[in-house]
Amino acid sequence: RKEVEQDPGPFNVPEGATVAFNCTYSNSASQSFFWYRQDCRKEPKLLMSVYSSGNEDGRFTAQLNRASQYISLLIRDSKLSDSATYLCVVFDTNAGGTSYGKLTFGQGTILTVHP
Amino acid sequence: GAVVSQHPSWVICKSGTSVKIECRSLDFQATTMFWYRQFPKQSLMLMATSNEGSKATYEQGVEKDKFLINHASLTLSTLTVTSAHPEDSSFYICSAPKPQFFGPGTRLTVL
């Protein structure tokens, strides 16, 4: 089983649509969770952190269910500029080669928003 | 905010040559930097953790003699791909130990 698993899509939606991405992770001891956005041939950029209480940033809502080891991202009122790959990322303090821990990336979900 | 830069942004080289990629922290000191690799249509995979003043820590399956990492100072980490081959063609990205600080990446193409 992959450490972080996402539906690769692609998701093709019209402008204004609501779209939801799901992600599951395998390590129940993981501490922190993030959604990143990656545009074609660019580095990933942090979109938002994910908290158990759920958090919202404008049109974006992220949710974490620790019991199910499940993370979600909801995008409302999709814009053309939302077209990108969305990466689910998990942080483990006790992994990696240093005390900084390790980020593990899902394979990404491709979103295309069309007019 | 903190910025991480990489140089070069892209490089094309012949098979068998060595390529050095630089990763700099521009406004903070980094005792640790992470190096990732991303193949087309795949996600980022951590290759190694670069430690200032000590040896890098490599992830399982990554050849330390092929991917040489040097953390020369608190603002510079370098990754050298030695004797590069076409299968090493990839997008190499460094990051600081903060979830939001990634370098812009270096696209390596080995002919």
PDB file of C-alpha atoms in Angstrom:
ATOM      1  CA  ARG A   1       0.000   0.000   0.000  1.00  0.00           C
ATOM      2  CA  LYS A   2       1.279   3.461  -0.891  1.00  0.00           C
ATOM      3  CA  GLU A   3       2.047   5.749   2.029  1.00  0.00           C
ATOM      4  CA  VAL A   4      -0.114   8.497   0.576  1.00  0.00           C
ATOM      5  CA  GLU A   5      -2.726   7.621  -2.005  1.00  0.00           C
ATOM      6  CA  GLN A   6      -4.765   9.918  -4.223  1.00  0.00           C
ATOM      7  CA  ASP A   7      -7.114   9.461  -7.144  1.00  0.00           C
ATOM      8  CA  PRO A   8      -4.926  10.677 -10.041  1.00  0.00           C
ATOM      9  CA  GLY A   9      -7.912  11.901 -12.039  1.00  0.00           C
ATOM     10  CA  PRO A  10      -7.881  13.775 -14.276  1.00  0.00           C
ATOM     11  CA  PHE A  11     -10.851  15.821 -13.193  1.00  0.00           C
ATOM     12  CA  ASN A  12     -12.300  17.973 -15.955  1.00  0.00           C
ATOM     13  CA  VAL A  13     -14.851  20.454 -14.666  1.00  0.00           C
ATOM     14  CA  PRO A  14     -16.509  23.609 -15.994  1.00  0.00           C
ATOM     15  CA  GLU A  15     -15.895  26.995 -14.457  1.00  0.00           C
ATOM     16  CA  GLY A  16     -17.999  27.500 -11.373  1.00  0.00           C
ATOM     17  CA  ALA A  17     -18.178  23.825 -10.484  1.00  0.00           C
ATOM     18  CA  THR A  18     -17.422  22.371  -7.080  1.00  0.00           C
ATOM     19  CA  VAL A  19     -14.835  19.620  -7.040  1.00  0.00           C
ATOM     20  CA  ALA A  20     -13.584  17.394  -4.231  1.00  0.00           C
ATOM     21  CA  PHE A  21     -10.314  15.518  -3.940  1.00  0.00           C
ATOM     22  CA  ASN A  22      -9.652  12.662  -1.560  1.00  0.00           C
ATOM     23  CA  CYS A  23      -6.515  11.277  -0.066  1.00  0.00           C
ATOM     24  CA  THR A  24      -5.675   8.447   2.324  1.00  0.00           C
ATOM     25  CA  TYR A  25      -2.495   7.866   4.264  1.00  0.00           C
ATOM     26  CA  SER A  26      -1.100   4.708   5.802  1.00  0.00           C
ATOM     27  CA  ASN A  27       0.805   5.884   8.881  1.00  0.00           C
ATOM     28  CA  SER A  28      -1.595   6.517  11.733  1.00  0.00           C
ATOM     29  CA  ALA A  29       1.171   8.339  13.626  1.00  0.00           C
ATOM     30  CA  SER A  30       1.579  11.053  10.978  1.00  0.00           C
ATOM     31  CA  GLN A  31       1.504  14.493  12.535  1.00  0.00           C
ATOM     32  CA  SER A  32       0.780  17.116   9.920  1.00  0.00           C
ATOM     33  CA  PHE A  33      -1.052  17.272   6.655  1.00  0.00           C
ATOM     34  CA  PHE A  34      -1.002  19.641   3.722  1.00  0.00           C
ATOM     35  CA  TRP A  35      -2.373  20.263   0.275  1.00  0.00           C
ATOM     36  CA  TYR A  36       0.048  21.571  -2.310  1.00  0.00           C
ATOM     37  CA  ARG A  37      -0.579  22.834  -5.783  1.00  0.00           C
ATOM     38  CA  GLN A  38       1.843  22.145  -8.606  1.00  0.00           C
ATOM     39  CA  ASP A  39       1.641  23.834 -11.963  1.00  0.00           C
ATOM     40  CA  CYS A  40       3.155  22.198 -15.017  1.00  0.00           C
ATOM     41  CA  ARG A  41       6.972  22.168 -14.877  1.00  0.00           C
ATOM     42  CA  LYS A  42       7.040  24.163 -11.643  1.00  0.00           C
ATOM     43  CA  GLU A  43       7.801  23.404  -8.030  1.00  0.00           C
ATOM     44  CA  PRO A  44       4.948  22.544  -5.642  1.00  0.00           C
ATOM     45  CA  LYS A  45       3.537  25.421  -3.639  1.00  0.00           C
ATOM     46  CA  LEU A  46       1.798  25.118  -0.322  1.00  0.00           C
ATOM     47  CA  LEU A  47      -1.939  25.649  -0.710  1.00  0.00           C
ATOM     48  CA  MET A  48      -3.043  25.049   2.842  1.00  0.00           C
ATOM     49  CA  SER A  49      -2.483  23.021   5.965  1.00  0.00           C
ATOM     50  CA  VAL A  50      -5.156  20.554   7.026  1.00  0.00           C
ATOM     51  CA  TYR A  51      -6.560  20.342  10.546  1.00  0.00           C
ATOM     52  CA  SER A  52      -8.923  17.925  12.230  1.00  0.00           C
ATOM     53  CA  SER A  53     -11.368  20.724  12.880  1.00  0.00           C
ATOM     54  CA  GLY A  54     -11.455  21.501   9.181  1.00  0.00           C
ATOM     55  CA  ASN A  55     -10.230  24.749   7.760  1.00  0.00           C
ATOM     56  CA  GLU A  56     -11.260  27.074   5.012  1.00  0.00           C
ATOM     57  CA  ASP A  57      -9.360  29.563   2.891  1.00  0.00           C
ATOM     58  CA  GLY A  58     -11.632  31.398   0.519  1.00  0.00           C
ATOM     59  CA  ARG A  59     -13.008  28.875  -1.959  1.00  0.00           C
ATOM     60  CA  PHE A  60     -10.884  26.061  -0.552  1.00  0.00           C
ATOM     61  CA  THR A  61     -11.904  23.825   2.343  1.00  0.00           C
ATOM     62  CA  ALA A  62      -9.704  21.093   3.761  1.00  0.00           C
ATOM     63  CA  GLN A  63     -10.740  18.337   6.116  1.00  0.00           C
ATOM     64  CA  LEU A  64      -8.882  15.683   8.067  1.00  0.00           C
ATOM     65  CA  ASN A  65     -10.334  12.514   9.564  1.00  0.00           C
ATOM     66  CA  ARG A  66      -7.630  10.919  11.694  1.00  0.00           C
ATOM     67  CA  ALA A  67      -9.725   7.868  12.550  1.00  0.00           C
ATOM     68  CA  SER A  68     -10.161   7.034   8.869  1.00  0.00           C
ATOM     69  CA  GLN A  69      -6.737   8.412   7.884  1.00  0.00           C
ATOM     70  CA  TYR A  70      -8.476  10.429   5.231  1.00  0.00           C
ATOM     71  CA  ILE A  71      -7.883  13.945   3.939  1.00  0.00           C
ATOM     72  CA  SER A  72     -10.038  15.943   1.575  1.00  0.00           C
ATOM     73  CA  LEU A  73      -9.908  19.187  -0.367  1.00  0.00           C
ATOM     74  CA  LEU A  74     -13.014  20.933  -1.664  1.00  0.00           C
ATOM     75  CA  ILE A  75     -12.802  23.679  -4.252  1.00  0.00           C
ATOM     76  CA  ARG A  76     -15.912  25.766  -4.764  1.00  0.00           C
ATOM     77  CA  ASP A  77     -16.682  28.032  -7.715  1.00  0.00           C
ATOM     78  CA  SER A  78     -13.772  26.679  -9.756  1.00  0.00           C
ATOM     79  CA  LYS A  79     -11.732  29.154 -11.793  1.00  0.00           C
ATOM     80  CA  LEU A  80      -9.687  28.520 -14.899  1.00  0.00           C
ATOM     81  CA  SER A  81      -6.623  29.403 -12.839  1.00  0.00           C
ATOM     82  CA  ASP A  82      -7.332  26.485 -10.491  1.00  0.00           C
ATOM     83  CA  SER A  83      -6.150  24.085 -13.213  1.00  0.00           C
ATOM     84  CA  ALA A  84      -3.120  22.325 -11.742  1.00  0.00           C
ATOM     85  CA  THR A  85      -2.056  19.145 -10.006  1.00  0.00           C
ATOM     86  CA  TYR A  86      -3.061  18.959  -6.353  1.00  0.00           C
ATOM     87  CA  LEU A  87      -0.748  17.054  -4.070  1.00  0.00           C
ATOM     88  CA  CYS A  88      -1.737  15.537  -0.754  1.00  0.00           C
ATOM     89  CA  VAL A  89       1.256  15.646   1.594  1.00  0.00           C
ATOM     90  CA  VAL A  90       1.852  14.035   4.955  1.00  0.00           C
ATOM     91  CA  PHE A  91       4.538  14.992   7.456  1.00  0.00           C
ATOM     92  CA  ASP A  92       6.073  12.516   9.887  1.00  0.00           C
ATOM     93  CA  THR A  93       8.360  13.791  12.616  1.00  0.00           C
ATOM     94  CA  ASN A  94       9.874  10.397  13.258  1.00  0.00           C
ATOM     95  CA  ALA A  95      10.779   9.635   9.664  1.00  0.00           C
ATOM     96  CA  GLY A  96      13.631  10.735   7.486  1.00  0.00           C
ATOM     97  CA  GLY A  97      17.269  11.220   8.286  1.00  0.00           C
ATOM     98  CA  THR A  98      17.073  14.159  10.680  1.00  0.00           C
ATOM     99  CA  SER A  99      15.033  15.541  13.494  1.00  0.00           C
ATOM    100  CA  TYR A 100      13.119  17.577  10.927  1.00  0.00           C
ATOM    101  CA  GLY A 101      11.072  14.596   9.836  1.00  0.00           C
ATOM    102  CA  LYS A 102       9.901  13.837   6.337  1.00  0.00           C
ATOM    103  CA  LEU A 103       7.286  14.990   3.857  1.00  0.00           C
ATOM    104  CA  THR A 104       5.658  12.247   1.816  1.00  0.00           C
ATOM    105  CA  PHE A 105       3.810  13.263  -1.326  1.00  0.00           C
ATOM    106  CA  GLY A 106       0.839  11.606  -2.953  1.00  0.00           C
ATOM    107  CA  GLN A 107       1.005  11.140  -6.708  1.00  0.00           C
ATOM    108  CA  GLY A 108      -1.248  14.120  -7.266  1.00  0.00           C
ATOM    109  CA  THR A 109      -4.681  14.723  -8.719  1.00  0.00           C
ATOM    110  CA  ILE A 110      -4.875  16.580 -11.997  1.00  0.00           C
ATOM    111  CA  LEU A 111      -7.572  19.220 -12.272  1.00  0.00           C
ATOM    112  CA  THR A 112      -8.548  20.946 -15.485  1.00  0.00           C
ATOM    113  CA  VAL A 113     -11.143  23.696 -15.324  1.00  0.00           C
ATOM    114  CA  HIS A 114     -12.604  24.600 -18.706  1.00  0.00           C
ATOM    115  CA  PRO A 115     -14.715  27.555 -19.834  1.00  0.00           C
TER     116      PRO A 115
ATOM    117  CA  GLY B   1       9.311  35.347   3.546  1.00  0.00           C
ATOM    118  CA  ALA B   2      12.127  32.879   3.142  1.00  0.00           C
ATOM    119  CA  VAL B   3      13.208  32.063  -0.379  1.00  0.00           C
ATOM    120  CA  VAL B   4      15.050  29.079  -1.739  1.00  0.00           C
ATOM    121  CA  SER B   5      16.778  29.419  -5.087  1.00  0.00           C
ATOM    122  CA  GLN B   6      18.211  26.807  -7.418  1.00  0.00           C
ATOM    123  CA  HIS B   7      20.711  27.005 -10.221  1.00  0.00           C
ATOM    124  CA  PRO B   8      20.591  26.123 -13.020  1.00  0.00           C
ATOM    125  CA  SER B   9      16.881  26.040 -13.745  1.00  0.00           C
ATOM    126  CA  TRP B  10      17.454  23.626 -16.596  1.00  0.00           C
ATOM    127  CA  VAL B  11      20.401  21.736 -18.032  1.00  0.00           C
ATOM    128  CA  ILE B  12      20.957  19.477 -21.007  1.00  0.00           C
ATOM    129  CA  CYS B  13      24.056  17.321 -20.998  1.00  0.00           C
ATOM    130  CA  LYS B  14      25.591  14.347 -22.719  1.00  0.00           C
ATOM    131  CA  SER B  15      25.513  10.910 -21.157  1.00  0.00           C
ATOM    132  CA  GLY B  16      28.524  10.324 -18.922  1.00  0.00           C
ATOM    133  CA  THR B  17      28.995  13.904 -17.779  1.00  0.00           C
ATOM    134  CA  SER B  18      28.491  15.188 -14.261  1.00  0.00           C
ATOM    135  CA  VAL B  19      26.034  17.916 -13.412  1.00  0.00           C
ATOM    136  CA  LYS B  20      26.050  20.094 -10.309  1.00  0.00           C
ATOM    137  CA  ILE B  21      22.867  21.674  -9.007  1.00  0.00           C
ATOM    138  CA  GLU B  22      23.021  24.423  -6.407  1.00  0.00           C
ATOM    139  CA  CYS B  23      20.383  25.153  -3.804  1.00  0.00           C
ATOM    140  CA  ARG B  24      20.626  28.374  -1.827  1.00  0.00           C
ATOM    141  CA  SER B  25      18.657  29.735   1.062  1.00  0.00           C
ATOM    142  CA  LEU B  26      18.499  33.457   0.418  1.00  0.00           C
ATOM    143  CA  ASP B  27      17.406  34.977   3.681  1.00  0.00           C
ATOM    144  CA  PHE B  28      17.791  32.283   6.302  1.00  0.00           C
ATOM    145  CA  GLN B  29      20.355  29.771   7.450  1.00  0.00           C
ATOM    146  CA  ALA B  30      19.632  26.142   6.744  1.00  0.00           C
ATOM    147  CA  THR B  31      21.458  23.382   8.564  1.00  0.00           C
ATOM    148  CA  THR B  32      19.258  20.941   6.680  1.00  0.00           C
ATOM    149  CA  MET B  33      17.955  20.876   3.132  1.00  0.00           C
ATOM    150  CA  PHE B  34      15.983  18.194   1.332  1.00  0.00           C
ATOM    151  CA  TRP B  35      16.526  16.985  -2.217  1.00  0.00           C
ATOM    152  CA  TYR B  36      13.631  15.560  -4.199  1.00  0.00           C
ATOM    153  CA  ARG B  37      13.306  14.056  -7.641  1.00  0.00           C
ATOM    154  CA  GLN B  38      10.182  14.029  -9.777  1.00  0.00           C
ATOM    155  CA  PHE B  39       9.812  11.927 -12.923  1.00  0.00           C
ATOM    156  CA  PRO B  40       7.133  12.828 -15.485  1.00  0.00           C
ATOM    157  CA  LYS B  41       3.605  12.142 -14.293  1.00  0.00           C
ATOM    158  CA  GLN B  42       4.874  11.022 -10.903  1.00  0.00           C
ATOM    159  CA  SER B  43       5.039  12.687  -7.535  1.00  0.00           C
ATOM    160  CA  LEU B  44       8.027  14.017  -5.678  1.00  0.00           C
ATOM    161  CA  MET B  45      10.249  11.438  -4.065  1.00  0.00           C
ATOM    162  CA  LEU B  46      12.699  12.369  -1.343  1.00  0.00           C
ATOM    163  CA  MET B  47      16.212  11.423  -2.411  1.00  0.00           C
ATOM    164  CA  ALA B  48      18.299  12.613   0.479  1.00  0.00           C
ATOM    165  CA  THR B  49      18.606  14.969   3.395  1.00  0.00           C
ATOM    166  CA  SER B  50      21.551  17.330   3.267  1.00  0.00           C
ATOM    167  CA  ASN B  51      23.183  18.200   6.604  1.00  0.00           C
ATOM    168  CA  GLU B  52      25.560  21.105   7.072  1.00  0.00           C
ATOM    169  CA  GLY B  53      28.847  19.878   8.480  1.00  0.00           C
ATOM    170  CA  SER B  54      28.075  16.186   8.196  1.00  0.00           C
ATOM    171  CA  LYS B  55      27.222  13.507   5.691  1.00  0.00           C
ATOM    172  CA  ALA B  56      23.947  13.494   3.839  1.00  0.00           C
ATOM    173  CA  THR B  57      21.322  10.905   4.656  1.00  0.00           C
ATOM    174  CA  TYR B  58      20.051   9.012   1.626  1.00  0.00           C
ATOM    175  CA  GLU B  59      16.691   7.357   1.156  1.00  0.00           C
ATOM    176  CA  GLN B  60      16.559   3.684   0.391  1.00  0.00           C
ATOM    177  CA  GLY B  61      17.411   2.933  -3.210  1.00  0.00           C
ATOM    178  CA  VAL B  62      19.278   6.179  -3.868  1.00  0.00           C
ATOM    179  CA  GLU B  63      22.948   5.652  -4.734  1.00  0.00           C
ATOM    180  CA  LYS B  64      25.063   7.944  -2.619  1.00  0.00           C
ATOM    181  CA  ASP B  65      28.078   7.571  -4.924  1.00  0.00           C
ATOM    182  CA  LYS B  66      26.029   8.685  -7.893  1.00  0.00           C
ATOM    183  CA  PHE B  67      24.206  11.556  -6.247  1.00  0.00           C
ATOM    184  CA  LEU B  68      26.835  13.470  -4.315  1.00  0.00           C
ATOM    185  CA  ILE B  69      25.544  15.966  -1.815  1.00  0.00           C
ATOM    186  CA  ASN B  70      27.639  18.677  -0.226  1.00  0.00           C
ATOM    187  CA  HIS B  71      26.249  21.096   2.316  1.00  0.00           C
ATOM    188  CA  ALA B  72      29.125  23.548   2.155  1.00  0.00           C
ATOM    189  CA  SER B  73      27.655  26.325   4.240  1.00  0.00           C
ATOM    190  CA  LEU B  74      24.506  27.367   6.033  1.00  0.00           C
ATOM    191  CA  THR B  75      23.161  28.857   2.807  1.00  0.00           C
ATOM    192  CA  LEU B  76      24.334  26.408   0.151  1.00  0.00           C
ATOM    193  CA  SER B  77      23.689  22.764  -0.582  1.00  0.00           C
ATOM    194  CA  THR B  78      24.757  21.119  -3.835  1.00  0.00           C
ATOM    195  CA  LEU B  79      23.684  17.947  -5.575  1.00  0.00           C
ATOM    196  CA  THR B  80      26.033  16.490  -8.171  1.00  0.00           C
ATOM    197  CA  VAL B  81      24.708  13.850 -10.515  1.00  0.00           C
ATOM    198  CA  THR B  82      27.823  11.947 -11.494  1.00  0.00           C
ATOM    199  CA  SER B  83      28.157  10.137 -14.820  1.00  0.00           C
ATOM    200  CA  ALA B  84      24.618  11.078 -15.730  1.00  0.00           C
ATOM    201  CA  HIS B  85      22.593   8.781 -17.954  1.00  0.00           C
ATOM    202  CA  PRO B  86      19.271   9.304 -19.741  1.00  0.00           C
ATOM    203  CA  GLU B  87      17.396   7.582 -16.911  1.00  0.00           C
ATOM    204  CA  ASP B  88      18.603  10.341 -14.574  1.00  0.00           C
ATOM    205  CA  SER B  89      16.618  12.876 -16.594  1.00  0.00           C
ATOM    206  CA  SER B  90      14.190  14.327 -14.107  1.00  0.00           C
ATOM    207  CA  PHE B  91      13.063  17.400 -12.218  1.00  0.00           C
ATOM    208  CA  TYR B  92      15.254  17.932  -9.149  1.00  0.00           C
ATOM    209  CA  ILE B  93      13.885  20.134  -6.374  1.00  0.00           C
ATOM    210  CA  CYS B  94      15.403  21.196  -3.080  1.00  0.00           C
ATOM    211  CA  SER B  95      13.537  22.448  -0.066  1.00  0.00           C
ATOM    212  CA  ALA B  96      14.156  23.881   3.358  1.00  0.00           C
ATOM    213  CA  PRO B  97      12.736  22.066   6.383  1.00  0.00           C
ATOM    214  CA  LYS B  98       9.568  24.107   6.275  1.00  0.00           C
ATOM    215  CA  PRO B  99       6.543  22.894   4.328  1.00  0.00           C
ATOM    216  CA  GLN B 100       6.309  26.007   2.226  1.00  0.00           C
ATOM    217  CA  PHE B 101       9.877  26.556   1.114  1.00  0.00           C
ATOM    218  CA  PHE B 102      10.698  24.755  -2.121  1.00  0.00           C
ATOM    219  CA  GLY B 103      13.239  25.828  -4.684  1.00  0.00           C
ATOM    220  CA  PRO B 104      12.018  26.398  -8.248  1.00  0.00           C
ATOM    221  CA  GLY B 105      13.551  23.115  -9.404  1.00  0.00           C
ATOM    222  CA  THR B 106      16.147  22.091 -11.959  1.00  0.00           C
ATOM    223  CA  ARG B 107      15.086  20.199 -15.044  1.00  0.00           C
ATOM    224  CA  LEU B 108      17.855  17.829 -16.113  1.00  0.00           C
ATOM    225  CA  THR B 109      17.846  16.209 -19.527  1.00  0.00           C
ATOM    226  CA  VAL B 110      20.575  13.719 -20.308  1.00  0.00           C
ATOM    227  CA  LEU B 111      20.999  12.881 -23.972  1.00  0.00           C
TER     228      LEU B 111
END
